[in-house]
Tab-separated table of C-alpha atoms and ligand atoms in Angstrom:
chain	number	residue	atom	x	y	z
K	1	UNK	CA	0.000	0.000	0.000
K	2	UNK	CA	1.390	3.352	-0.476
K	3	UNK	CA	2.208	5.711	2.182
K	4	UNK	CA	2.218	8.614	0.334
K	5	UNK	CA	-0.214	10.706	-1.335
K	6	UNK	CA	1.938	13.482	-3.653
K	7	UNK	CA	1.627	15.883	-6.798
K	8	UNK	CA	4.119	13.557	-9.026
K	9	UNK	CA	6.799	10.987	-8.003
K	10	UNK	CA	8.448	11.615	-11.211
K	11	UNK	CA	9.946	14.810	-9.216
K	12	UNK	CA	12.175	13.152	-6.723
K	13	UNK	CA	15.410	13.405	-8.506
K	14	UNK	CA	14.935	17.421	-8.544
K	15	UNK	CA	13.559	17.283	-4.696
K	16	UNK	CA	16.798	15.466	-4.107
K	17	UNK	CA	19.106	17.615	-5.493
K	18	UNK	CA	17.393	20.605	-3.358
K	19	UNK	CA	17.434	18.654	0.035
K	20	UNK	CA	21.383	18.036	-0.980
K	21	UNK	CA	21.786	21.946	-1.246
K	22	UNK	CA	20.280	22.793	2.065
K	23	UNK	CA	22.273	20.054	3.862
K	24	UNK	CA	25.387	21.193	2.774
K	25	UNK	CA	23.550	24.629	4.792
K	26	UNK	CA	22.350	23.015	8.108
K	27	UNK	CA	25.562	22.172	10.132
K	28	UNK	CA	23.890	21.976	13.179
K	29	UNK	CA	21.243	19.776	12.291
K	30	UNK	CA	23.337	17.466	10.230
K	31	UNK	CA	25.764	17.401	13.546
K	32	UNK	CA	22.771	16.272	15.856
K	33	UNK	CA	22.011	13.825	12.893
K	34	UNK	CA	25.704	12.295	12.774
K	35	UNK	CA	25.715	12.301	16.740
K	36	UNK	CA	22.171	10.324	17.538
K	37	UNK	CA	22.002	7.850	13.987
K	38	UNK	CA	23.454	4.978	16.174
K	39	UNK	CA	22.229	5.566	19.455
K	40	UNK	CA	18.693	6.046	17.776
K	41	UNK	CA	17.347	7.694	20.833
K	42	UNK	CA	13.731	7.867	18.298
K	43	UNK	CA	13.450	4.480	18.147
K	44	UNK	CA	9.526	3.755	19.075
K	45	UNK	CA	8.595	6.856	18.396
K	46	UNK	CA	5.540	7.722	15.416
K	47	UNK	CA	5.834	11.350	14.807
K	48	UNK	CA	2.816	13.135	12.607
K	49	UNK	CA	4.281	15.986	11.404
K	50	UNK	CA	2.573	19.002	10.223
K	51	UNK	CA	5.175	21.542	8.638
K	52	UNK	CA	6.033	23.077	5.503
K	53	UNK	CA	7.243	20.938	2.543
K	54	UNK	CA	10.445	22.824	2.227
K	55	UNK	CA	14.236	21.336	1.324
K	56	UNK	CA	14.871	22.553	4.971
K	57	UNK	CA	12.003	20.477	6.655
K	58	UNK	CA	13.138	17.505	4.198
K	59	UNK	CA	16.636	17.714	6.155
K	60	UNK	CA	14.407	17.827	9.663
K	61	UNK	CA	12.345	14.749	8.642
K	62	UNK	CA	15.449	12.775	7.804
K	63	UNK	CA	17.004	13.246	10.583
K	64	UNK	CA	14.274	12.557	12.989
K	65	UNK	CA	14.140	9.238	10.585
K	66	UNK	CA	17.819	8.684	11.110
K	67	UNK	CA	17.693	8.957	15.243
K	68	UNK	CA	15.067	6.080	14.439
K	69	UNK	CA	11.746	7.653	14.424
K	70	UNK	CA	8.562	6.777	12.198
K	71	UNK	CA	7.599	9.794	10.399
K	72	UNK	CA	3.970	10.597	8.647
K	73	UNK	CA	3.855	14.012	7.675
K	74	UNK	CA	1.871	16.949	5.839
K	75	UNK	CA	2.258	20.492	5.216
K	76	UNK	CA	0.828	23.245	6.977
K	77	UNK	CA	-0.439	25.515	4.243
K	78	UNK	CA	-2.234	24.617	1.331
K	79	UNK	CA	0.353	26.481	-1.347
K	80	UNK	CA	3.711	26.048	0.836
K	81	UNK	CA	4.738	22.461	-0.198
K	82	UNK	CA	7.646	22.121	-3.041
K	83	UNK	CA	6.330	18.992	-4.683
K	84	UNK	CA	10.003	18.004	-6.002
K	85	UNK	CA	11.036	17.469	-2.277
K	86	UNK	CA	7.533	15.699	-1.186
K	87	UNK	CA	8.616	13.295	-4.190
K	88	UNK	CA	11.721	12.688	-3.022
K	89	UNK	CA	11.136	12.180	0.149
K	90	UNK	CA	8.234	9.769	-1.048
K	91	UNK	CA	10.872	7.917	-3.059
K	92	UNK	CA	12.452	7.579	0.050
K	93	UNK	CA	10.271	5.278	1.670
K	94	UNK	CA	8.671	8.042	4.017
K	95	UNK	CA	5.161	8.799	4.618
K	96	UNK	CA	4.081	11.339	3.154
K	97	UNK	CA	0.907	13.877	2.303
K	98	UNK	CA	1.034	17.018	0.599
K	99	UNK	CA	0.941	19.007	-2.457
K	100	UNK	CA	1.108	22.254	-3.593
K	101	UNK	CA	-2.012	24.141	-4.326
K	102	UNK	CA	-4.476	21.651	-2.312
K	103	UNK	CA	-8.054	22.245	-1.310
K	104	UNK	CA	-8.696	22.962	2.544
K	105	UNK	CA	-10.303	19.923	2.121
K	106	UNK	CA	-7.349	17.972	0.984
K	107	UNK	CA	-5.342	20.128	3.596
K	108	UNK	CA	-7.482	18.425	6.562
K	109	UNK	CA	-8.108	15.088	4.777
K	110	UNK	CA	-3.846	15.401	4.630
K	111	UNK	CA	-3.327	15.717	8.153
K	112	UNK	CA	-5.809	12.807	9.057
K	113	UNK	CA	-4.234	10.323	6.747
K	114	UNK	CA	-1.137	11.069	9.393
K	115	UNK	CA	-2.982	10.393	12.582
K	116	UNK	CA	-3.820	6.612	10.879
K	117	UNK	CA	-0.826	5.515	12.397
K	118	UNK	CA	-1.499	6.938	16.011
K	119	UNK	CA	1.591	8.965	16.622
K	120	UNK	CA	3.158	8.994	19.924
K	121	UNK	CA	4.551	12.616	19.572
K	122	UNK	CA	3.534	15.556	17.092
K	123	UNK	CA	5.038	18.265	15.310
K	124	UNK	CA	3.185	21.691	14.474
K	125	UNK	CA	3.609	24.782	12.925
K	126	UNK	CA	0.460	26.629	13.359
K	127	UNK	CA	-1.221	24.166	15.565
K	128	UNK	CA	-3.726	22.614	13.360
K	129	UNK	CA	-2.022	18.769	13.431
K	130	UNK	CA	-2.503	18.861	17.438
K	131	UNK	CA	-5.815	20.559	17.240
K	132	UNK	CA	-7.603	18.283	14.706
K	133	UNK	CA	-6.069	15.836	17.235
K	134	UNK	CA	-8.144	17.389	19.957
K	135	UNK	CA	-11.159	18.136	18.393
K	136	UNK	CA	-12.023	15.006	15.849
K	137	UNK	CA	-9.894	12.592	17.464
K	138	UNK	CA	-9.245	12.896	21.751
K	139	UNK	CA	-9.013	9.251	21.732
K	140	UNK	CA	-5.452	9.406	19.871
K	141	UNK	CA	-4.222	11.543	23.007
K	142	UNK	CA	-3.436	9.190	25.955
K	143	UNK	CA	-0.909	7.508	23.864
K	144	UNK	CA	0.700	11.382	22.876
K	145	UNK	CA	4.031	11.426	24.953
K	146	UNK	CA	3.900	15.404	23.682
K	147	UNK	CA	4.220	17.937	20.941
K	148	UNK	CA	5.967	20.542	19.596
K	149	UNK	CA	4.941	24.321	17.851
K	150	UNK	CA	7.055	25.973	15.142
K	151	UNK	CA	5.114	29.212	14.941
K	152	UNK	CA	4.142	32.469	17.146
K	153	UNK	CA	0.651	32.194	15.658
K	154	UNK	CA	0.390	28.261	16.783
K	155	UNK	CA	1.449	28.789	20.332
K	156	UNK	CA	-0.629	31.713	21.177
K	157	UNK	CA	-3.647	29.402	19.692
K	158	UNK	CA	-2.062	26.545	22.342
K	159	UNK	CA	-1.408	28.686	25.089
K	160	UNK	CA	-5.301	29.681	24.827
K	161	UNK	CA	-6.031	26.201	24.855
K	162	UNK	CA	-3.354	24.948	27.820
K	163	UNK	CA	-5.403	28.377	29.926
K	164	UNK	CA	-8.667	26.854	29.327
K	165	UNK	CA	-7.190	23.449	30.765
K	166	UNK	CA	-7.941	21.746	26.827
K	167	UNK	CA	-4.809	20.969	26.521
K	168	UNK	CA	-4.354	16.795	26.569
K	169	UNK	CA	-0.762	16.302	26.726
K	170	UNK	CA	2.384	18.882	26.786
K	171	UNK	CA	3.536	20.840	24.124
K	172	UNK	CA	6.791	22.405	23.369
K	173	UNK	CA	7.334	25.968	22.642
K	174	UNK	CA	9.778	25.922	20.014
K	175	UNK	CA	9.217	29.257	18.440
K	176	UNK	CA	10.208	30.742	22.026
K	177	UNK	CA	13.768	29.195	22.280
K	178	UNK	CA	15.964	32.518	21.007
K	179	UNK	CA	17.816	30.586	18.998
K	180	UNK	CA	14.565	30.405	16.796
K	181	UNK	CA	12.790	33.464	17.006
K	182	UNK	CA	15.822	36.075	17.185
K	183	UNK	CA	16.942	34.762	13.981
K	184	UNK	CA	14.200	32.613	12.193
K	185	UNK	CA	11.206	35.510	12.595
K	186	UNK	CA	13.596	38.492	11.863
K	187	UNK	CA	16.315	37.517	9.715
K	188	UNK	CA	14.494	34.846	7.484
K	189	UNK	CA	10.885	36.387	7.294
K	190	UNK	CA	12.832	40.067	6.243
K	191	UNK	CA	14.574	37.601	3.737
K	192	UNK	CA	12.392	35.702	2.125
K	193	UNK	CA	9.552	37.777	2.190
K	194	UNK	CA	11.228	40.336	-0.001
K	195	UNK	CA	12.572	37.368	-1.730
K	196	UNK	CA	8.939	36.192	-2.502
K	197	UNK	CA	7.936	39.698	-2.991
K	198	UNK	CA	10.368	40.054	-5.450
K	199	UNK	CA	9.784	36.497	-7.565
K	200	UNK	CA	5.545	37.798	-8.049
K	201	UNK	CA	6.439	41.165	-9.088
K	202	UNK	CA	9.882	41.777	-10.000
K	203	UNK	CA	9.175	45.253	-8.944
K	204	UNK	CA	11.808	47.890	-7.435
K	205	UNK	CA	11.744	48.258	-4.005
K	206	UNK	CA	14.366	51.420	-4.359
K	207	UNK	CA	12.118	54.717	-3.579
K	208	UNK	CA	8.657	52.805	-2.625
K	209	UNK	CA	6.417	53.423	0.002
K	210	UNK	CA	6.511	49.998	1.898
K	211	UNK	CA	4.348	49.303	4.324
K	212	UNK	CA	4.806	46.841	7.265
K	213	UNK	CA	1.395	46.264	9.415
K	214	UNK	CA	2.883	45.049	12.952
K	215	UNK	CA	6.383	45.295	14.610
K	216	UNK	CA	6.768	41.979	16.043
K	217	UNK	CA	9.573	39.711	15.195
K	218	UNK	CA	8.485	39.112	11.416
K	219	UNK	CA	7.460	43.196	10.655
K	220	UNK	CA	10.738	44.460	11.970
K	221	UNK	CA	12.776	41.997	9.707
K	222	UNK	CA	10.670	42.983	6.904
K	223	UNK	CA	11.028	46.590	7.800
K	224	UNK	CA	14.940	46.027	7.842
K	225	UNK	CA	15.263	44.460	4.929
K	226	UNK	CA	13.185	46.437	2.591
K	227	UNK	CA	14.565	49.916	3.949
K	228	UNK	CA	18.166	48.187	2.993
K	229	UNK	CA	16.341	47.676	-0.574
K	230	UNK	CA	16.199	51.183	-0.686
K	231	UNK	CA	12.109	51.557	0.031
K	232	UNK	CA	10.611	54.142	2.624
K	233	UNK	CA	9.222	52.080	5.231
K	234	UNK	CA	5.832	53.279	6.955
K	235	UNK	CA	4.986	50.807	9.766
K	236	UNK	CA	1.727	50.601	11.124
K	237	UNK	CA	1.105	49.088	15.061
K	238	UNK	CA	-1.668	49.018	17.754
K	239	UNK	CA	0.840	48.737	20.293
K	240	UNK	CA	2.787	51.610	22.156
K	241	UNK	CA	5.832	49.794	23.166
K	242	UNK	CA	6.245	47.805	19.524
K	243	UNK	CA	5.644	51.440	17.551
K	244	UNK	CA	8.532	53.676	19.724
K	245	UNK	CA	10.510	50.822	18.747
K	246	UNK	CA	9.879	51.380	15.021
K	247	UNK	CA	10.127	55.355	15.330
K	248	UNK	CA	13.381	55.159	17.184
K	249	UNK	CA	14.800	52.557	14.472
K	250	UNK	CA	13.610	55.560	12.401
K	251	UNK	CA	10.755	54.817	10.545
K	252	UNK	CA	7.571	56.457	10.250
K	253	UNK	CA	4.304	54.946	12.205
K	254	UNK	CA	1.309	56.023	11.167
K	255	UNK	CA	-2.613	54.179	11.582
K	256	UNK	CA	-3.034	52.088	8.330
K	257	UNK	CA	-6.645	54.452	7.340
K	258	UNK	CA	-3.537	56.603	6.651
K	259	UNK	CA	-0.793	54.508	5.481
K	260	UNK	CA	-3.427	53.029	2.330
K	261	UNK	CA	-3.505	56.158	1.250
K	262	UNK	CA	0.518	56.259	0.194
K	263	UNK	CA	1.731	52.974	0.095
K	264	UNK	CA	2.956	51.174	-2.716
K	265	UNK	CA	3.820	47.515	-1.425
K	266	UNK	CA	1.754	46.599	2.187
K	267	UNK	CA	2.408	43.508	4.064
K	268	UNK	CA	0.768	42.197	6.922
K	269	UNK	CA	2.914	40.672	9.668
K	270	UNK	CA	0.561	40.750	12.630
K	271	UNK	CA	-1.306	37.389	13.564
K	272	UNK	CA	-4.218	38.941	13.582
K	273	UNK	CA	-7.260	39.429	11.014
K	274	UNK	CA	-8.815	41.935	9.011
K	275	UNK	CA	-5.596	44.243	9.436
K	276	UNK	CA	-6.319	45.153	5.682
K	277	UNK	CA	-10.144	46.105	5.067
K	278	UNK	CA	-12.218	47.728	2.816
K	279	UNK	CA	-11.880	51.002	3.406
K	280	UNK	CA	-8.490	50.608	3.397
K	281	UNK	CA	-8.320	48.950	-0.416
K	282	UNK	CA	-10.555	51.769	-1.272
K	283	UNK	CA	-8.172	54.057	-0.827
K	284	UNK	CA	-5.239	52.796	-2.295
K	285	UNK	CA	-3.200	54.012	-5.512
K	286	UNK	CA	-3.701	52.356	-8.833
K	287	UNK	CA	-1.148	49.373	-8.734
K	288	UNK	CA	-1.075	49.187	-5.094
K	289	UNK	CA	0.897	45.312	-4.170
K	290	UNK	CA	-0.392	43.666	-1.218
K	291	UNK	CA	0.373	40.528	0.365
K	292	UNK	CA	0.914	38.755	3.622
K	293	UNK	CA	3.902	36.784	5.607
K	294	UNK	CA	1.879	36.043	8.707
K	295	UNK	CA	0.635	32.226	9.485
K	296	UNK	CA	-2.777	32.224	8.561
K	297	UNK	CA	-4.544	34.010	5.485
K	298	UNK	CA	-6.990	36.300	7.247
K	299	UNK	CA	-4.597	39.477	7.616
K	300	UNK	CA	-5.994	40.449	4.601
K	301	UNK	CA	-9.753	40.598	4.101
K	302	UNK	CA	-10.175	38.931	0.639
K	303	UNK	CA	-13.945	39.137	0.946
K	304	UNK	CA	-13.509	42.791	0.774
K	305	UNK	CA	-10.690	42.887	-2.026
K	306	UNK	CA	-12.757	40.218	-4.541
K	307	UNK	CA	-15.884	42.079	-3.429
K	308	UNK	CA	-14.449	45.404	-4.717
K	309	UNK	CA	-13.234	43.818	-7.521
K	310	UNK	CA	-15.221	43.950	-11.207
K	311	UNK	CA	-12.251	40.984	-12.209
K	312	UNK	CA	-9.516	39.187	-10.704
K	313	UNK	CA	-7.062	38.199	-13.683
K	314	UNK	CA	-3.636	36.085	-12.375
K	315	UNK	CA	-1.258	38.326	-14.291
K	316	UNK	CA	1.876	36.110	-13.149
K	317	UNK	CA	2.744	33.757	-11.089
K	318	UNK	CA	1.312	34.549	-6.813
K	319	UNK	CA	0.051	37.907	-8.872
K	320	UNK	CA	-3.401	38.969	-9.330
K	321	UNK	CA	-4.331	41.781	-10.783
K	322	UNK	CA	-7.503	42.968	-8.565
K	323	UNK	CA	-9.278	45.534	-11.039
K	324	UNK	CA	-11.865	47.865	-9.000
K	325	UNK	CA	-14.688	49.413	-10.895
K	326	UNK	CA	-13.146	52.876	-10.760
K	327	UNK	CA	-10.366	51.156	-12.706
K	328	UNK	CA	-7.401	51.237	-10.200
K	329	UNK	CA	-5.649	48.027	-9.633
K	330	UNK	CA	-4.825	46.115	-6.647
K	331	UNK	CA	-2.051	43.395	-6.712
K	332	UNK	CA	-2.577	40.662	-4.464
K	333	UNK	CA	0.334	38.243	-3.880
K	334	UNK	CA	0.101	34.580	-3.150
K	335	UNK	CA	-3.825	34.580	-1.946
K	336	UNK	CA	-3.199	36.313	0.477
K	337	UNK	CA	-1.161	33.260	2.631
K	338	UNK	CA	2.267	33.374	3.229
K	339	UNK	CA	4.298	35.448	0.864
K	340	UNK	CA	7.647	33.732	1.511
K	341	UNK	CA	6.910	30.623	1.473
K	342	UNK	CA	3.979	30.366	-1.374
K	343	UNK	CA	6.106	32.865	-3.561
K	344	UNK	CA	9.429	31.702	-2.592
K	345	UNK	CA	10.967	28.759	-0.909
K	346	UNK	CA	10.694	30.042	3.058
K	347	UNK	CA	13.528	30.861	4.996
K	348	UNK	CA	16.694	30.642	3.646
K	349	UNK	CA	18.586	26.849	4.926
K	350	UNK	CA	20.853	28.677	7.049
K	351	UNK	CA	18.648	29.927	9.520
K	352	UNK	CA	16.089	27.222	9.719
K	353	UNK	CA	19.083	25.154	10.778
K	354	UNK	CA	18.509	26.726	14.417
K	355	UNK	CA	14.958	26.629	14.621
K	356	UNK	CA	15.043	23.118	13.445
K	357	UNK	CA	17.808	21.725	15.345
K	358	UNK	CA	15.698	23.018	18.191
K	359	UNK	CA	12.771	20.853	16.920
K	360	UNK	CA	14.541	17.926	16.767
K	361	UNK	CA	15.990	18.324	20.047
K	362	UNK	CA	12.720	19.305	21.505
K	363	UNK	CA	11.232	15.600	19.828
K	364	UNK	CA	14.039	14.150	21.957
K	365	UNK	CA	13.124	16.087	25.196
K	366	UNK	CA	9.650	15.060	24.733
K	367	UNK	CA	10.118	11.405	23.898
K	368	UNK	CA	12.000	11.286	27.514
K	369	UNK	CA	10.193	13.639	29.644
K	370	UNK	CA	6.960	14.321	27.947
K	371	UNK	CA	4.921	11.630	30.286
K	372	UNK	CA	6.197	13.599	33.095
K	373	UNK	CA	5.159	16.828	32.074
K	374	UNK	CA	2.126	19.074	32.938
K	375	UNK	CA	-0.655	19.804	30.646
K	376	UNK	CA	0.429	22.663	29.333
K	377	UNK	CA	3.376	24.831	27.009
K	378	UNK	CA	6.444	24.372	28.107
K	379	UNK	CA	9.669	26.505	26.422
K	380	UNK	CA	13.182	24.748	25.830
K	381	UNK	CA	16.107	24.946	28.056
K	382	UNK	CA	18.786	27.925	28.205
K	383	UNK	CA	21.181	25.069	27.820
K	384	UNK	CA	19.425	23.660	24.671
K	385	UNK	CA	19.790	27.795	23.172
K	386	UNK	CA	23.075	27.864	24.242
K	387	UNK	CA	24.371	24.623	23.110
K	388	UNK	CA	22.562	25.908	19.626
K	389	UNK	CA	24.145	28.912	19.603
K	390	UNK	CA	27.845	27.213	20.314
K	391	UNK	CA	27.684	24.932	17.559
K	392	UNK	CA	26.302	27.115	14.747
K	393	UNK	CA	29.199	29.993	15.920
K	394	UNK	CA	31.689	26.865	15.540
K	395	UNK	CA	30.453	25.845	11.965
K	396	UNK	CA	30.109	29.403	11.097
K	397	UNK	CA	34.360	29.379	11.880
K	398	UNK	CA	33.750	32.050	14.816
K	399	UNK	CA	34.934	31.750	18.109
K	400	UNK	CA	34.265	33.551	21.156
K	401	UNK	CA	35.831	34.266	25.260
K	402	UNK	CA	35.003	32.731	27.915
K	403	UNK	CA	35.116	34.439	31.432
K	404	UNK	CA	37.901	34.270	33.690
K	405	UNK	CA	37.279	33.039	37.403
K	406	UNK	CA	37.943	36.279	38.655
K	407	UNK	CA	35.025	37.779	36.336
K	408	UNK	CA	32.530	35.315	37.535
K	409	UNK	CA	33.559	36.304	41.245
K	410	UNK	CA	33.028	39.938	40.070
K	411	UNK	CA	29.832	39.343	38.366
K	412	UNK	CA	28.616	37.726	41.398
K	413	UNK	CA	30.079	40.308	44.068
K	414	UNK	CA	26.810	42.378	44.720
K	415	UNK	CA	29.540	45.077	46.996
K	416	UNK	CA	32.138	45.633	44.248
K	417	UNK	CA	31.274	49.401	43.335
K	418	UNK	CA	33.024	52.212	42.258
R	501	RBV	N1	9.365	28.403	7.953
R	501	RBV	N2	9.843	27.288	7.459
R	501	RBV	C1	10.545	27.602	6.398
R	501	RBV	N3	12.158	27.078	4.708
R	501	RBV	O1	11.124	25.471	5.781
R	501	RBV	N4	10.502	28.895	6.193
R	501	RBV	C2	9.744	29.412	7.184
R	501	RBV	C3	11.292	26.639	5.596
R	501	RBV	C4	8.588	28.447	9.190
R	501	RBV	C5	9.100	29.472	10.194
R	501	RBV	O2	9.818	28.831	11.207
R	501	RBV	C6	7.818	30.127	10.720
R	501	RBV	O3	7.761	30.129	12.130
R	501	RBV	C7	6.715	29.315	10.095
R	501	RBV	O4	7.266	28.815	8.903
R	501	RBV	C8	5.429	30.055	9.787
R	501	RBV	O5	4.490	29.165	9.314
């Protein structure tokens, strides 16, 4: 019977080639593969994963395969999976569903085809693997040692669910180990969302208004990146704290019912829906681009845009060209869901190296300790960031001090003053 349920098999060579490429990228995850493929400290384990088809989730699976695991896994957007690297790692034996441009409906029947073979951990990003769990199949829980979440957007949905005691077995908070979101939100969403940006337009950023809606992780990598592009970043914020950050990095805030009116290029990097309404497409200048890099596809009210709209005409590739009836036109990237990784491949290897060696590392903590644990969302070690951190300096070829004995004592000596 086949395990596997894919766009075209006929791919894998290509897929291979790809996972090869971001290998030779992910030191730290191909050390923690070389160090646990004997010991196979997986062994027993069935992991459903949920988690972009990317090259750099390909290296992830492999290696939770090489430390012994069983893996069944899916992706976790319906236009994020690169079918060459679902086919290869279908021509590799593993178990896999997914395939670029799926229905929602393919999307869930995806993710239950992994819960057939009752997994004893599982591994989100966005949360919608562990909540199908909990809301069309409890019964699979008892035998759930514990999970794991990829994304801000999944563990604020978990940490709602571990405060209204739903939560059936422990989850870790990957996304909250600094090793992950100090680099993976800011340096690879600024990245690869201009990247994807860039592949459905091929329009200069040099001189644009740009406009970044939130100033989390993800809007200030965005912001960074663009403004070294050469745009004029506006960013737009409904928190104090988050918007003096972005005026003191020096660019402008303003309310979005202000910022439609000027920008060129708008992206959405909040968490949150309807940032983008309405009366905010109204107002916009003829070729206005919009698009999103936060987890789910609601940022942007599409409702409103295709209502607006007398046609919607795919002009390119993740590009359609929204025409309104006054004859301005709205460019809307990717549907509206994740700009980097549905118009681009995701972050670049390098930096999912971190946030995945922390995944894998997290399956191990769970497979050991998860019967142990509470109920509820638990964050990775300091020593697990650290020990991150050491080894991707060391494959990077940097090394750093270390403290002498007599700056420890100093550190420590609450009297030493002036
Ligand atoms: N993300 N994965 C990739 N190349 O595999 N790129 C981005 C990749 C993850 C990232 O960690 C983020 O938290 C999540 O996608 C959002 O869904």
């Amino acid at each position: 019977m086949e395990t596997y349920k894919i766009k075209d098999i006929g791919l894998a060579e290509n897929g291979k080639k790809k996972i090869a490429w971001a290998e030779s990228r992910m030191p730290v995850l191909m050390h923690l593969r070389k160090k646990f493929e004997k010991e196979k400290p997986l062994k027993g384990a069935r992991i459903a994963g949920c988690l972009h088809v990317t090259k750099e989730t390909a290296v992830l699976v492999k290696t939770l395969s090489a430390a012994g695991a069983e893996i069944s896994w899916s992706g976790c957007n319906p236009l994020s999976t690169q079918d060459d690297v679902a086919a290869a790692l279908a021509a590799e034996g593993l178990s896999i569903y997914a395939w670029h441009g799926q229905s929602v409906e393919d999307f869930y029947w995806c993710i239950d085809k992994t819960l057939e073979f009752r997994p004893t951990l599982t591994l989100d990003d966005g949360a919608d693997l562990i909540f199908r769990v909990h809301s069309k199949q409890p019964a699979l829980a008892p035998d759930i040692l514990g999970g794991t979440e990829e994304t801000t957007t999944g563990v604020h949905r978990l940490r709602a669910m571990a405060e209204a005691g739903k939560l059936l077995y422990p989850v870790m908070a990957v996304n909250d180990a600094e090793t992950k979101w100090d680099f993976d939100n800011v340096y690879g969403t600024g990245q690869s969302s201009i990247d994807g940006i860039v592949r459905a337009t091929s329009i200069l950023l040099a001189g644009k208004n740009f406009v970044v809606a939130g100033y989390g992780h993800c809007g200030k990598g965005c912001a960074m990146r663009a403004r070294g592009m050469g745009a004029r970043v506006i960013v737009t914020e409904v928190d104090p704290i988050a918007a003096l950050k972005a005026t003191l990095e020096g660019f402008e805030v303003m309310p979005m019912d202000r910022a439609s009116k000027i920008g060129d290029i708008f992206i959405t990097a909040t968490g949150v829906k309807d940032v983008i309404v309405e009366r905010h497409f109204k107002e916009m200048k003829d070729g206005a681009v919009v698009c999103n890099t936060g987890h789910y596809d609601c940022e942007l009210n599409l409702n409103d845009l295709y209502g607006l709209s007398t046609s919607v005409t795919e002009i390119r590739p993740n590009n359609e060209a929204c025409v309104l009836k006054d004859g301005r036109r709205i460019y809307l990237l990717a549907k509206g869901r994740l700009v980097n990784l549905a118009a681009a491949e995701g972050h670049p290897s390098e930096v999912m190296d971190m946030s995945f060696a922390n995944q894998f590392l997290a399956m191990l903590y769970m497979m050991k300790n998860g019967k142990n644990l509470g109920k509820t969302v638990h964050t990775v070690s300091k020593e697990q960031d650290r020990e991150i951190a050491s080894v991707k300096l060391e494959t990077m070829g940097f090394t750093i001090d270390t403290l002498t004995a007599a700056q420890i004592a100093y550190i420590n000596d609450y009297a030493a003053g002036t």
